[in-house]
Structures are given as C-alpha cells and as structure tokens.
Amino acid sequence: MNTFTKKVMSVGEMASGAKLTVPVYSFVSENASGPNVYIQANMHGAEVQGNAVIFQLLELLQHCRLNANITLVPYANPVACNHKNGEYTLGRFDPITGVNWNRMYHFDESVIEPFSQNYIDATEEDINNDFRALMLNEIEQKLDHNIFGLTTGQRIAYQLQRLAYQADIVLDLHTGPISSKHLYCPEYAQASANYFDIPHTLLIPNDFDGAMDEATFCPWWSLQQAFEKQGRKFTMGQGLFNKESFTVELGSQEQIDLDVAKDDAVSILAYLHYKGVISNDEYQPQAMTRYACYLNDYKALYSPMGGMVDYLAEFGEVLAAGEPLARILRMDNYGDGEALHYVSLDKPVIPILHFASASVNQGTELYKVFYNYFELPES
C-alpha cells in the first residue's frame, strides 16, 4: 500500500506580505527498495506543459506498484508563472536581478575532496547517507545562516533543491519557445536516454553551470571522480552512485495539451520502470530512432537581418545542406530590391526549436539545431 500526501510549501513573501507557495505531492512506498524520485515543473513561467504531465503522473501513479518514494512539484516557481505582460508570460528571468531562474542552484565543489579523503574506507551505506546529509546541510546553511540574505530566486531554488537532494533521480520538466521534445542528458547516463519516448537527446558535460539537473548529479559525479583518484572505483549510474538527473523538454511554451501530457507521463513511467522505481511491466519505451548530439554541437542560428520570418524547417527531421530553414520578408525592399531572403546552412542539421515570434531583429536567435548529430546506439 502506497501513502499519498499533499502539502503546501512556502518559498517566499510578496511585498504585501502574501505568501508565495508551492504544492508538493508525495507517494511513499511501503517497499522503498528502489531509487527515490523528484520531479518538478514550471520553473520558467511560460513553460507550463510540465504541470499537465505532473497531473497525468499523479493519476497514473495511483495505480502503480511503487518500489520507491516519488515527490512531484508543479508550479515550482510561483513568481515566474504569474509574471504576465499582456497575453504573454515573461517568467524566464528574475525581473529584479535579470538572472535566469534555472541558474540559481548551489554546488560548492570544494567540499568534495575532503569528504572523499575522510570516507575512502567507509561503507557504501555510510557514504550515501553522510554525503546526502552534507549536501542537505549545505542548502540549510544557505537558507538559514546567510547573514547577507538571499534573492527571491535563490530562496525558491534552494528550497526546491532541498527536496531534490533527498532523491536519487531528478526530472526537471521544461519547454522551449516553439519546440520539439528533447532531453538534456549527462554524458555518463547516455544509455538511459533510450528509455524515454523522446527522439532527440542533448548530451551535456558532467559539469555544473547552475541548473537543477546539474546541481543534483554533479556532486555525485564529482565524488565518484574524487574516489577514483584515490584508487576506489565506483560506476556512475550503478549501485551507490545510481544517481541520474535530466531536463526534459516537452515541446512549446504557453500551452498545455492534456492528451499529449498523458503520453509524456507514460514515457516517464517507462524510464522509471527501467530504473526499478515501479514494477508495472506495461510501461516500456517505444521503438524509435533516437538522435543525439553533444552540447557543443547544439548550435544557435541567428538572423542575418531584421524582418518577418516564415519558419520552414520541420522539427526533428534531417534538413539537407542548402535547404532553407526560413525565409525572411522585407516589405521595405519591395519594388526596389529583394523582398524575400532565404536562410540555409552548408551542412545537414536537425532543427529542434525556433523563436516564438515572426518579427525579429538582426541577431535574433532563429533556430537551434543539432549540428554533428548521430544515432543513439540501442541499450
């Protein structure tokens, strides 16, 4: 029998004194032998499809046989999802500091080496428990003992991170502007990408750059590397170091589709079945060709001129060299110049997302594409 609970977590206060709150849903398994899971959505204000996916997960998980505890947090950033300007949601950056909401998480790599030296001969259980306690203490110190205070974004991020640090698997649900589905996957966890029903995977370095996925896998990766330097070898993604974190890009912002969200929830459950979190054998990944590229080869194409853009390239399909991604309309040139300008590349690419508006300035990011892509080998 699984226990389901809901609580409301306060993550800050408005100028009026009104509380900023976040709902937290938890399934606690009576047989918690598998890796625990944390899933959040809507850290960026316009990226709302993840809330629909969490709804569908809540519905489906009530009928699953759980081998682990699962925590789900929709509306993770109440400031961002309420940051409207007319009919648009602007909540990608903290409006006070200008910092990306998803670049405020904490990881201090200086704590890794001393810990590995002190625990070089410790049991795996002690390493797991005490390192997790160290990571949680780092966050508690940031939240409760910072004499100079925290920004709004840091306070929200650290409280979410405190929840995430109690899990072994972390999924951060996002969307793009106008986008196909794709997965940000740490390089060491490449094999796991085959268990999501997502055809495009970005393999990211095992380094910290401020995002939630990095904040939750990088400490364990760094610890594994530190142990290895001292002659004690662990394999990341297995045993003690069975820790994985992903940013799951669910399509386009500013809209939800509950039917597609159910497909996305089923995709996540297929991955969770592979990891031993659930025992329901009906959740299996779909057979599909999955493409990947390394983060350095995920290229942004910037507009060579201002104008009105007709986006031509289909998402997820290989676009041959020389084929146009877009055409730009310049009505100011009509009658005495070229009104249409085509934009193409000299190498095959896979378009993944494009700018949300047809109206662009010179230098606007038009598309992001997989440049040196390859097929993911089957696991």
mmCIF file of C-alpha atoms in Angstrom:
data_model
loop_
_atom_site.group_PDB
_atom_site.id
_atom_site.type_symbol
_atom_site.label_atom_id
_atom_site.label_comp_id
_atom_site.label_asym_id
_atom_site.label_seq_id
_atom_site.Cartn_x
_atom_site.Cartn_y
_atom_site.Cartn_z
ATOM 1 C CA MET A 1 0.000 0.000 0.000
ATOM 2 C CA ASN A 2 1.387 3.407 -1.009
ATOM 3 C CA THR A 3 0.759 6.554 1.032
ATOM 4 C CA PHE A 4 -0.184 9.695 -0.889
ATOM 5 C CA THR A 5 0.172 13.129 0.707
ATOM 6 C CA LYS A 6 -0.085 16.773 -0.282
ATOM 7 C CA LYS A 7 1.484 19.712 1.488
ATOM 8 C CA VAL A 8 1.956 23.368 0.672
ATOM 9 C CA MET A 9 5.491 24.751 0.919
ATOM 10 C CA SER A 10 6.089 28.459 1.478
ATOM 11 C CA VAL A 11 9.015 29.672 -0.654
ATOM 12 C CA GLY A 12 8.897 33.431 -0.065
ATOM 13 C CA GLU A 13 6.803 36.531 0.507
ATOM 14 C CA MET A 14 5.466 39.308 -1.695
ATOM 15 C CA ALA A 15 5.796 42.995 -0.827
ATOM 16 C CA SER A 16 2.253 42.887 0.547
ATOM 17 C CA GLY A 17 3.208 40.072 2.902
ATOM 18 C CA ALA A 18 1.300 37.471 0.861
ATOM 19 C CA LYS A 19 2.981 34.065 0.921
ATOM 20 C CA LEU A 20 4.499 32.501 -2.189
ATOM 21 C CA THR A 21 3.526 28.842 -2.006
ATOM 22 C CA VAL A 22 4.211 25.670 -3.978
ATOM 23 C CA PRO A 23 2.196 22.409 -3.832
ATOM 24 C CA VAL A 24 4.231 19.286 -3.031
ATOM 25 C CA TYR A 25 2.747 15.838 -3.757
ATOM 26 C CA SER A 26 4.369 12.683 -2.415
ATOM 27 C CA PHE A 27 3.948 8.961 -2.840
ATOM 28 C CA VAL A 28 5.643 6.965 -0.070
ATOM 29 C CA SER A 29 6.160 3.283 -0.862
ATOM 30 C CA GLU A 30 5.897 0.623 1.813
ATOM 31 C CA ASN A 31 8.653 -1.184 -0.105
ATOM 32 C CA ALA A 32 11.119 1.636 -0.815
ATOM 33 C CA SER A 33 13.933 -0.505 -2.219
ATOM 34 C CA GLY A 34 14.464 1.416 -5.456
ATOM 35 C CA PRO A 35 15.883 4.868 -6.190
ATOM 36 C CA ASN A 36 13.735 7.737 -4.911
ATOM 37 C CA VAL A 37 12.452 10.272 -7.453
ATOM 38 C CA TYR A 38 11.887 14.035 -7.557
ATOM 39 C CA ILE A 39 10.005 15.691 -10.440
ATOM 40 C CA GLN A 40 9.309 19.415 -10.800
ATOM 41 C CA ALA A 41 7.740 21.650 -13.450
ATOM 42 C CA ASN A 42 7.250 25.302 -14.358
ATOM 43 C CA MET A 43 10.490 26.813 -13.058
ATOM 44 C CA HIS A 44 10.212 29.126 -16.070
ATOM 45 C CA GLY A 45 6.882 30.916 -16.144
ATOM 46 C CA ALA A 46 5.750 30.217 -19.707
ATOM 47 C CA GLU A 47 6.785 26.547 -19.607
ATOM 48 C CA VAL A 48 3.508 25.105 -18.415
ATOM 49 C CA GLN A 49 3.156 21.699 -20.111
ATOM 50 C CA GLY A 50 5.060 20.061 -17.259
ATOM 51 C CA ASN A 51 2.185 20.862 -14.894
ATOM 52 C CA ALA A 52 -0.145 18.855 -17.130
ATOM 53 C CA VAL A 53 2.378 15.997 -17.180
ATOM 54 C CA ILE A 54 2.555 16.007 -13.377
ATOM 55 C CA PHE A 55 -1.264 15.853 -13.265
ATOM 56 C CA GLN A 56 -1.209 12.784 -15.513
ATOM 57 C CA LEU A 57 1.589 11.221 -13.465
ATOM 58 C CA LEU A 58 -0.428 11.719 -10.287
ATOM 59 C CA GLU A 59 -3.361 9.965 -11.936
ATOM 60 C CA LEU A 60 -1.289 7.038 -13.233
ATOM 61 C CA LEU A 61 0.937 6.560 -10.189
ATOM 62 C CA GLN A 62 -2.092 5.812 -8.022
ATOM 63 C CA HIS A 63 -2.354 2.535 -9.973
ATOM 64 C CA CYS A 64 1.356 1.680 -9.975
ATOM 65 C CA ARG A 65 3.308 -0.726 -7.804
ATOM 66 C CA LEU A 66 5.955 1.545 -6.317
ATOM 67 C CA ASN A 67 9.376 0.409 -5.180
ATOM 68 C CA ALA A 68 10.487 3.902 -4.174
ATOM 69 C CA ASN A 69 9.247 7.258 -2.943
ATOM 70 C CA ILE A 70 8.242 9.873 -5.513
ATOM 71 C CA THR A 71 7.852 13.627 -4.945
ATOM 72 C CA LEU A 72 6.190 15.839 -7.567
ATOM 73 C CA VAL A 73 6.160 19.658 -7.574
ATOM 74 C CA PRO A 74 4.124 21.597 -10.162
ATOM 75 C CA TYR A 75 4.163 25.404 -10.253
ATOM 76 C CA ALA A 76 7.703 25.255 -8.866
ATOM 77 C CA ASN A 77 8.234 28.995 -9.314
ATOM 78 C CA PRO A 78 5.131 30.982 -8.341
ATOM 79 C CA VAL A 79 6.782 34.313 -9.201
ATOM 80 C CA ALA A 80 7.604 33.277 -12.758
ATOM 81 C CA CYS A 81 4.299 31.620 -13.621
ATOM 82 C CA ASN A 82 2.433 34.777 -12.541
ATOM 83 C CA HIS A 83 4.746 37.187 -14.364
ATOM 84 C CA LYS A 84 2.441 38.326 -17.198
ATOM 85 C CA ASN A 85 2.736 41.136 -19.717
ATOM 86 C CA GLY A 86 -0.484 41.327 -21.696
ATOM 87 C CA GLU A 87 -1.155 37.837 -23.022
ATOM 88 C CA TYR A 88 2.449 36.662 -22.625
ATOM 89 C CA THR A 89 4.231 35.085 -19.672
ATOM 90 C CA LEU A 90 7.687 36.600 -19.198
ATOM 91 C CA GLY A 91 8.943 34.412 -16.384
ATOM 92 C CA ARG A 92 12.267 33.156 -17.745
ATOM 93 C CA PHE A 93 14.430 35.639 -15.840
ATOM 94 C CA ASP A 94 14.152 37.114 -12.370
ATOM 95 C CA PRO A 95 12.776 40.610 -13.162
ATOM 96 C CA ILE A 96 14.803 42.154 -10.317
ATOM 97 C CA THR A 97 18.242 40.628 -10.955
ATOM 98 C CA GLY A 98 17.917 39.583 -14.609
ATOM 99 C CA VAL A 99 19.286 36.107 -13.779
ATOM 100 C CA ASN A 100 17.793 33.005 -15.404
ATOM 101 C CA TRP A 101 15.547 31.323 -12.806
ATOM 102 C CA ASN A 102 17.163 27.972 -13.684
ATOM 103 C CA ARG A 103 20.719 29.136 -12.952
ATOM 104 C CA MET A 104 20.437 29.828 -9.233
ATOM 105 C CA TYR A 105 21.050 26.401 -7.698
ATOM 106 C CA HIS A 106 24.018 25.687 -5.438
ATOM 107 C CA PHE A 107 27.021 23.378 -5.640
ATOM 108 C CA ASP A 108 30.330 24.014 -3.858
ATOM 109 C CA GLU A 109 32.884 21.616 -5.339
ATOM 110 C CA SER A 110 35.411 22.419 -2.600
ATOM 111 C CA VAL A 111 33.594 20.061 -0.190
ATOM 112 C CA ILE A 112 34.163 17.006 -2.407
ATOM 113 C CA GLU A 113 37.867 16.321 -1.895
ATOM 114 C CA PRO A 114 37.820 16.469 1.924
ATOM 115 C CA PHE A 115 34.780 14.195 2.047
ATOM 116 C CA SER A 116 36.364 11.613 -0.264
ATOM 117 C CA GLN A 117 39.534 11.579 1.830
ATOM 118 C CA ASN A 118 37.607 11.101 5.069
ATOM 119 C CA TYR A 119 35.409 8.348 3.618
ATOM 120 C CA ILE A 120 37.859 6.448 1.422
ATOM 121 C CA ASP A 121 37.400 3.283 3.527
ATOM 122 C CA ALA A 122 33.768 3.849 4.573
ATOM 123 C CA THR A 123 30.879 1.561 3.721
ATOM 124 C CA GLU A 124 28.674 2.437 0.769
ATOM 125 C CA GLU A 125 25.746 2.980 3.136
ATOM 126 C CA ASP A 126 27.721 5.468 5.215
ATOM 127 C CA ILE A 127 28.984 7.275 2.107
ATOM 128 C CA ASN A 128 25.452 7.541 0.726
ATOM 129 C CA ASN A 129 23.845 8.731 3.956
ATOM 130 C CA ASP A 130 26.590 11.106 5.059
ATOM 131 C CA PHE A 131 27.195 12.665 1.641
ATOM 132 C CA ARG A 132 23.488 13.305 1.209
ATOM 133 C CA ALA A 133 23.448 14.843 4.688
ATOM 134 C CA LEU A 134 26.392 17.047 3.705
ATOM 135 C CA MET A 135 24.597 18.270 0.580
ATOM 136 C CA LEU A 136 21.437 18.998 2.573
ATOM 137 C CA ASN A 137 23.434 20.826 5.226
ATOM 138 C CA GLU A 138 24.997 22.995 2.516
ATOM 139 C CA ILE A 139 21.490 24.058 1.451
ATOM 140 C CA GLU A 140 20.320 24.565 5.032
ATOM 141 C CA GLN A 141 23.299 26.841 5.636
ATOM 142 C CA LYS A 142 22.381 28.870 2.561
ATOM 143 C CA LEU A 143 18.752 29.178 3.634
ATOM 144 C CA ASP A 144 19.082 29.768 7.361
ATOM 145 C CA HIS A 145 22.538 31.114 8.110
ATOM 146 C CA ASN A 146 23.309 33.575 5.337
ATOM 147 C CA ILE A 147 23.887 36.904 7.066
ATOM 148 C CA PHE A 148 23.591 38.904 3.838
ATOM 149 C CA GLY A 149 20.325 37.250 2.795
ATOM 150 C CA LEU A 150 19.139 35.686 -0.447
ATOM 151 C CA THR A 151 17.500 36.883 -3.632
ATOM 152 C CA THR A 152 13.933 35.798 -4.331
ATOM 153 C CA GLY A 153 15.189 33.333 -6.937
ATOM 154 C CA GLN A 154 17.829 31.817 -4.682
ATOM 155 C CA ARG A 155 15.334 31.276 -1.884
ATOM 156 C CA ILE A 156 12.954 29.460 -4.251
ATOM 157 C CA ALA A 157 15.749 27.450 -5.894
ATOM 158 C CA TYR A 158 17.343 26.310 -2.638
ATOM 159 C CA GLN A 159 14.063 25.099 -1.190
ATOM 160 C CA LEU A 160 13.380 23.081 -4.334
ATOM 161 C CA GLN A 161 16.937 21.782 -4.233
ATOM 162 C CA ARG A 162 16.453 20.647 -0.643
ATOM 163 C CA LEU A 163 13.628 18.407 -1.850
ATOM 164 C CA ALA A 164 15.606 17.196 -4.853
ATOM 165 C CA TYR A 165 18.662 16.260 -2.768
ATOM 166 C CA GLN A 166 16.552 13.665 -0.964
ATOM 167 C CA ALA A 167 16.069 11.783 -4.260
ATOM 168 C CA ASP A 168 18.321 9.681 -6.490
ATOM 169 C CA ILE A 169 16.580 10.519 -9.778
ATOM 170 C CA VAL A 170 15.610 14.101 -10.668
ATOM 171 C CA LEU A 171 13.485 15.179 -13.639
ATOM 172 C CA ASP A 172 13.123 18.907 -14.300
ATOM 173 C CA LEU A 173 10.282 19.489 -16.785
ATOM 174 C CA HIS A 174 10.655 22.410 -19.217
ATOM 175 C CA THR A 175 9.605 23.505 -22.706
ATOM 176 C CA GLY A 176 11.151 25.627 -25.448
ATOM 177 C CA PRO A 177 9.703 28.666 -27.268
ATOM 178 C CA ILE A 178 8.322 26.791 -30.318
ATOM 179 C CA SER A 179 9.953 23.421 -29.885
ATOM 180 C CA SER A 180 10.090 19.673 -30.392
ATOM 181 C CA LYS A 181 10.572 17.293 -27.492
ATOM 182 C CA HIS A 182 14.180 16.744 -26.456
ATOM 183 C CA LEU A 183 16.185 15.586 -23.467
ATOM 184 C CA TYR A 184 19.196 17.101 -21.703
ATOM 185 C CA CYS A 185 21.162 14.067 -20.540
ATOM 186 C CA PRO A 186 24.514 13.905 -18.710
ATOM 187 C CA GLU A 187 27.121 12.124 -20.816
ATOM 188 C CA TYR A 188 27.568 9.284 -18.297
ATOM 189 C CA ALA A 189 23.811 8.496 -18.418
ATOM 190 C CA GLN A 190 23.558 8.205 -22.200
ATOM 191 C CA ALA A 191 22.146 4.662 -22.059
ATOM 192 C CA SER A 192 19.128 5.894 -20.088
ATOM 193 C CA ALA A 193 18.049 8.200 -22.929
ATOM 194 C CA ASN A 194 16.760 5.118 -24.775
ATOM 195 C CA TYR A 195 14.057 4.639 -22.144
ATOM 196 C CA PHE A 196 12.276 7.954 -22.734
ATOM 197 C CA ASP A 197 9.947 8.294 -25.727
ATOM 198 C CA ILE A 198 11.942 11.318 -26.840
ATOM 199 C CA PRO A 199 13.703 11.173 -30.221
ATOM 200 C CA HIS A 200 16.385 13.818 -29.610
ATOM 201 C CA THR A 201 18.961 13.883 -26.826
ATOM 202 C CA LEU A 202 21.486 16.559 -25.916
ATOM 203 C CA LEU A 203 24.479 15.062 -24.150
ATOM 204 C CA ILE A 204 25.751 17.600 -21.643
ATOM 205 C CA PRO A 205 29.137 17.631 -19.853
ATOM 206 C CA ASN A 206 29.258 16.325 -16.302
ATOM 207 C CA ASP A 207 29.871 19.893 -15.100
ATOM 208 C CA PHE A 208 27.921 22.409 -13.019
ATOM 209 C CA ASP A 209 26.540 25.536 -14.692
ATOM 210 C CA GLY A 210 23.766 26.450 -12.264
ATOM 211 C CA ALA A 211 20.805 24.355 -13.473
ATOM 212 C CA MET A 212 18.732 21.919 -11.401
ATOM 213 C CA ASP A 213 19.798 18.788 -13.289
ATOM 214 C CA GLU A 214 23.474 19.689 -12.880
ATOM 215 C CA ALA A 215 23.030 20.665 -9.230
ATOM 216 C CA THR A 216 21.743 17.178 -8.432
ATOM 217 C CA PHE A 217 24.041 14.923 -10.470
ATOM 218 C CA CYS A 218 27.303 16.908 -10.420
ATOM 219 C CA PRO A 219 28.002 16.432 -6.681
ATOM 220 C CA TRP A 220 27.799 12.644 -7.070
ATOM 221 C CA TRP A 221 29.810 12.667 -10.296
ATOM 222 C CA SER A 222 32.499 14.794 -8.651
ATOM 223 C CA LEU A 223 32.564 12.492 -5.618
ATOM 224 C CA GLN A 224 32.906 9.414 -7.823
ATOM 225 C CA GLN A 225 35.814 11.081 -9.645
ATOM 226 C CA ALA A 226 37.473 12.003 -6.337
ATOM 227 C CA PHE A 227 37.232 8.427 -5.059
ATOM 228 C CA GLU A 228 38.658 7.117 -8.312
ATOM 229 C CA LYS A 229 41.723 9.373 -7.982
ATOM 230 C CA GLN A 230 42.357 7.728 -4.613
ATOM 231 C CA GLY A 231 42.028 4.220 -6.053
ATOM 232 C CA ARG A 232 38.461 3.372 -5.051
ATOM 233 C CA LYS A 233 36.364 2.804 -8.155
ATOM 234 C CA PHE A 234 32.611 3.256 -8.438
ATOM 235 C CA THR A 235 30.493 3.291 -11.594
ATOM 236 C CA MET A 236 28.252 6.318 -12.020
ATOM 237 C CA GLY A 237 24.643 5.255 -12.576
ATOM 238 C CA GLN A 238 25.028 1.991 -10.653
ATOM 239 C CA GLY A 239 24.951 0.864 -7.024
ATOM 240 C CA LEU A 240 25.843 3.631 -4.580
ATOM 241 C CA PHE A 241 26.138 6.096 -7.457
ATOM 242 C CA ASN A 242 22.808 5.218 -9.076
ATOM 243 C CA LYS A 243 22.041 8.930 -9.454
ATOM 244 C CA GLU A 244 20.639 10.480 -12.634
ATOM 245 C CA SER A 245 19.156 13.879 -13.435
ATOM 246 C CA PHE A 246 17.596 15.146 -16.651
ATOM 247 C CA THR A 247 15.999 18.262 -18.054
ATOM 248 C CA VAL A 248 13.008 17.023 -20.037
ATOM 249 C CA GLU A 249 11.874 19.440 -22.771
ATOM 250 C CA LEU A 250 8.212 18.753 -23.512
ATOM 251 C CA GLY A 251 7.546 20.925 -26.572
ATOM 252 C CA SER A 252 6.395 24.533 -26.803
ATOM 253 C CA GLN A 253 5.661 27.104 -24.114
ATOM 254 C CA GLU A 254 2.442 28.973 -23.258
ATOM 255 C CA GLN A 255 0.153 25.985 -23.869
ATOM 256 C CA ILE A 256 -0.860 22.644 -22.411
ATOM 257 C CA ASP A 257 -2.241 19.553 -24.105
ATOM 258 C CA LEU A 258 -3.552 17.009 -21.601
ATOM 259 C CA ASP A 259 -3.651 14.186 -24.138
ATOM 260 C CA VAL A 260 -0.026 14.725 -25.124
ATOM 261 C CA ALA A 261 0.770 15.127 -21.422
ATOM 262 C CA LYS A 262 -0.515 11.613 -20.801
ATOM 263 C CA ASP A 263 1.850 10.308 -23.491
ATOM 264 C CA ASP A 264 4.676 12.218 -21.794
ATOM 265 C CA ALA A 265 3.732 10.739 -18.413
ATOM 266 C CA VAL A 266 3.766 7.239 -19.898
ATOM 267 C CA SER A 267 7.214 7.993 -21.338
ATOM 268 C CA ILE A 268 8.481 8.991 -17.884
ATOM 269 C CA LEU A 269 6.967 5.857 -16.355
ATOM 270 C CA ALA A 270 8.804 3.722 -18.933
ATOM 271 C CA TYR A 271 12.064 5.260 -17.729
ATOM 272 C CA LEU A 272 11.066 4.804 -14.068
ATOM 273 C CA HIS A 273 10.255 1.144 -14.781
ATOM 274 C CA TYR A 274 13.723 0.693 -16.291
ATOM 275 C CA LYS A 275 15.256 2.208 -13.149
ATOM 276 C CA GLY A 276 13.261 -0.079 -10.860
ATOM 277 C CA VAL A 277 11.073 2.654 -9.381
ATOM 278 C CA ILE A 278 7.837 0.968 -10.479
ATOM 279 C CA SER A 279 7.067 -2.697 -11.205
ATOM 280 C CA ASN A 280 4.390 -2.224 -13.872
ATOM 281 C CA ASP A 281 5.692 -4.062 -16.948
ATOM 282 C CA GLU A 282 3.239 -2.355 -19.299
ATOM 283 C CA TYR A 283 5.395 0.759 -19.237
ATOM 284 C CA GLN A 284 8.032 0.156 -21.887
ATOM 285 C CA PRO A 285 9.839 2.604 -24.195
ATOM 286 C CA GLN A 286 8.675 2.876 -27.787
ATOM 287 C CA ALA A 287 10.830 1.620 -30.623
ATOM 288 C CA MET A 288 12.160 4.651 -32.474
ATOM 289 C CA THR A 289 15.319 6.078 -33.980
ATOM 290 C CA ARG A 290 16.871 8.355 -31.400
ATOM 291 C CA TYR A 291 19.361 11.039 -32.402
ATOM 292 C CA ALA A 292 21.863 12.769 -30.171
ATOM 293 C CA CYS A 293 24.482 15.469 -30.257
ATOM 294 C CA TYR A 294 26.919 16.901 -27.753
ATOM 295 C CA LEU A 295 26.138 20.262 -26.219
ATOM 296 C CA ASN A 296 28.978 21.939 -28.145
ATOM 297 C CA ASP A 297 27.243 20.882 -31.358
ATOM 298 C CA TYR A 298 23.850 22.268 -30.377
ATOM 299 C CA LYS A 299 24.076 25.391 -32.487
ATOM 300 C CA ALA A 300 22.042 28.586 -32.469
ATOM 301 C CA LEU A 301 21.360 30.216 -35.835
ATOM 302 C CA TYR A 302 20.992 33.997 -35.572
ATOM 303 C CA SER A 303 19.057 36.093 -38.023
ATOM 304 C CA PRO A 304 21.315 37.793 -40.597
ATOM 305 C CA MET A 305 18.826 40.675 -40.857
ATOM 306 C CA GLY A 306 15.694 42.126 -39.355
ATOM 307 C CA GLY A 307 12.326 41.276 -40.849
ATOM 308 C CA MET A 308 9.318 38.962 -40.713
ATOM 309 C CA VAL A 309 10.239 35.265 -40.614
ATOM 310 C CA ASP A 310 8.459 32.354 -42.254
ATOM 311 C CA TYR A 311 9.845 29.323 -40.412
ATOM 312 C CA LEU A 312 10.123 26.491 -42.949
ATOM 313 C CA ALA A 313 12.159 23.674 -41.418
ATOM 314 C CA GLU A 314 10.288 20.824 -39.734
ATOM 315 C CA PHE A 315 11.342 19.901 -36.212
ATOM 316 C CA GLY A 316 13.119 16.618 -35.747
ATOM 317 C CA GLU A 317 13.651 15.942 -39.442
ATOM 318 C CA VAL A 318 17.094 15.919 -41.013
ATOM 319 C CA LEU A 319 17.418 19.040 -43.173
ATOM 320 C CA ALA A 320 19.813 18.607 -46.087
ATOM 321 C CA ALA A 321 22.674 21.043 -46.644
ATOM 322 C CA GLY A 322 21.493 24.084 -48.592
ATOM 323 C CA GLU A 323 17.805 23.522 -47.869
ATOM 324 C CA PRO A 324 16.186 26.642 -46.354
ATOM 325 C CA LEU A 325 15.342 26.765 -42.675
ATOM 326 C CA ALA A 326 13.445 30.038 -43.052
ATOM 327 C CA ARG A 327 12.652 32.895 -45.386
ATOM 328 C CA ILE A 328 12.647 36.495 -44.249
ATOM 329 C CA LEU A 329 10.185 39.002 -45.639
ATOM 330 C CA ARG A 330 11.411 42.567 -46.065
ATOM 331 C CA MET A 331 8.499 44.634 -47.340
ATOM 332 C CA ASP A 332 10.650 47.771 -47.191
ATOM 333 C CA ASN A 333 12.627 46.358 -50.141
ATOM 334 C CA TYR A 334 9.607 45.556 -52.294
ATOM 335 C CA GLY A 335 9.745 47.315 -55.657
ATOM 336 C CA ASP A 336 13.390 48.328 -55.488
ATOM 337 C CA GLY A 337 15.172 45.295 -54.011
ATOM 338 C CA GLU A 338 14.795 41.700 -52.803
ATOM 339 C CA ALA A 339 11.742 41.271 -50.606
ATOM 340 C CA LEU A 340 12.440 37.597 -49.747
ATOM 341 C CA HIS A 341 15.703 36.272 -48.295
ATOM 342 C CA TYR A 342 16.308 32.553 -47.669
ATOM 343 C CA VAL A 343 18.394 31.273 -44.750
ATOM 344 C CA SER A 344 20.201 27.927 -45.081
ATOM 345 C CA LEU A 345 23.262 26.082 -43.775
ATOM 346 C CA ASP A 346 26.074 24.261 -45.561
ATOM 347 C CA LYS A 347 25.766 21.039 -43.553
ATOM 348 C CA PRO A 348 22.851 18.728 -42.659
ATOM 349 C CA VAL A 349 21.177 19.617 -39.358
ATOM 350 C CA ILE A 350 18.198 18.577 -37.260
ATOM 351 C CA PRO A 351 16.102 21.618 -36.235
ATOM 352 C CA ILE A 352 14.929 21.389 -32.626
ATOM 353 C CA LEU A 353 13.285 24.729 -31.813
ATOM 354 C CA HIS A 354 12.755 28.233 -33.160
ATOM 355 C CA PHE A 355 11.955 31.730 -31.927
ATOM 356 C CA ALA A 356 8.359 32.283 -30.838
ATOM 357 C CA SER A 357 7.672 35.378 -32.956
ATOM 358 C CA ALA A 358 7.734 36.037 -36.705
ATOM 359 C CA SER A 359 9.043 39.551 -36.054
ATOM 360 C CA VAL A 360 12.805 39.539 -35.489
ATOM 361 C CA ASN A 361 15.661 41.976 -35.208
ATOM 362 C CA GLN A 362 19.013 41.321 -36.807
ATOM 363 C CA GLY A 363 20.850 38.933 -34.481
ATOM 364 C CA THR A 364 17.741 37.281 -33.021
ATOM 365 C CA GLU A 365 18.120 33.545 -32.398
ATOM 366 C CA LEU A 366 16.049 31.979 -35.181
ATOM 367 C CA TYR A 367 16.664 28.250 -34.683
ATOM 368 C CA LYS A 368 18.577 25.850 -32.507
ATOM 369 C CA VAL A 369 19.785 22.753 -34.337
ATOM 370 C CA PHE A 370 21.704 19.508 -33.845
ATOM 371 C CA TYR A 371 24.826 20.039 -35.948
ATOM 372 C CA ASN A 372 27.086 16.965 -35.693
ATOM 373 C CA TYR A 373 24.315 14.537 -34.769
ATOM 374 C CA PHE A 374 24.435 10.731 -34.573
ATOM 375 C CA GLU A 375 22.093 7.871 -33.820
ATOM 376 C CA LEU A 376 21.992 6.722 -30.221
ATOM 377 C CA PRO A 377 23.008 3.059 -30.005
ATOM 378 C CA GLU A 378 20.337 0.822 -28.516
ATOM 379 C CA SER A 379 20.898 -0.263 -24.936
#
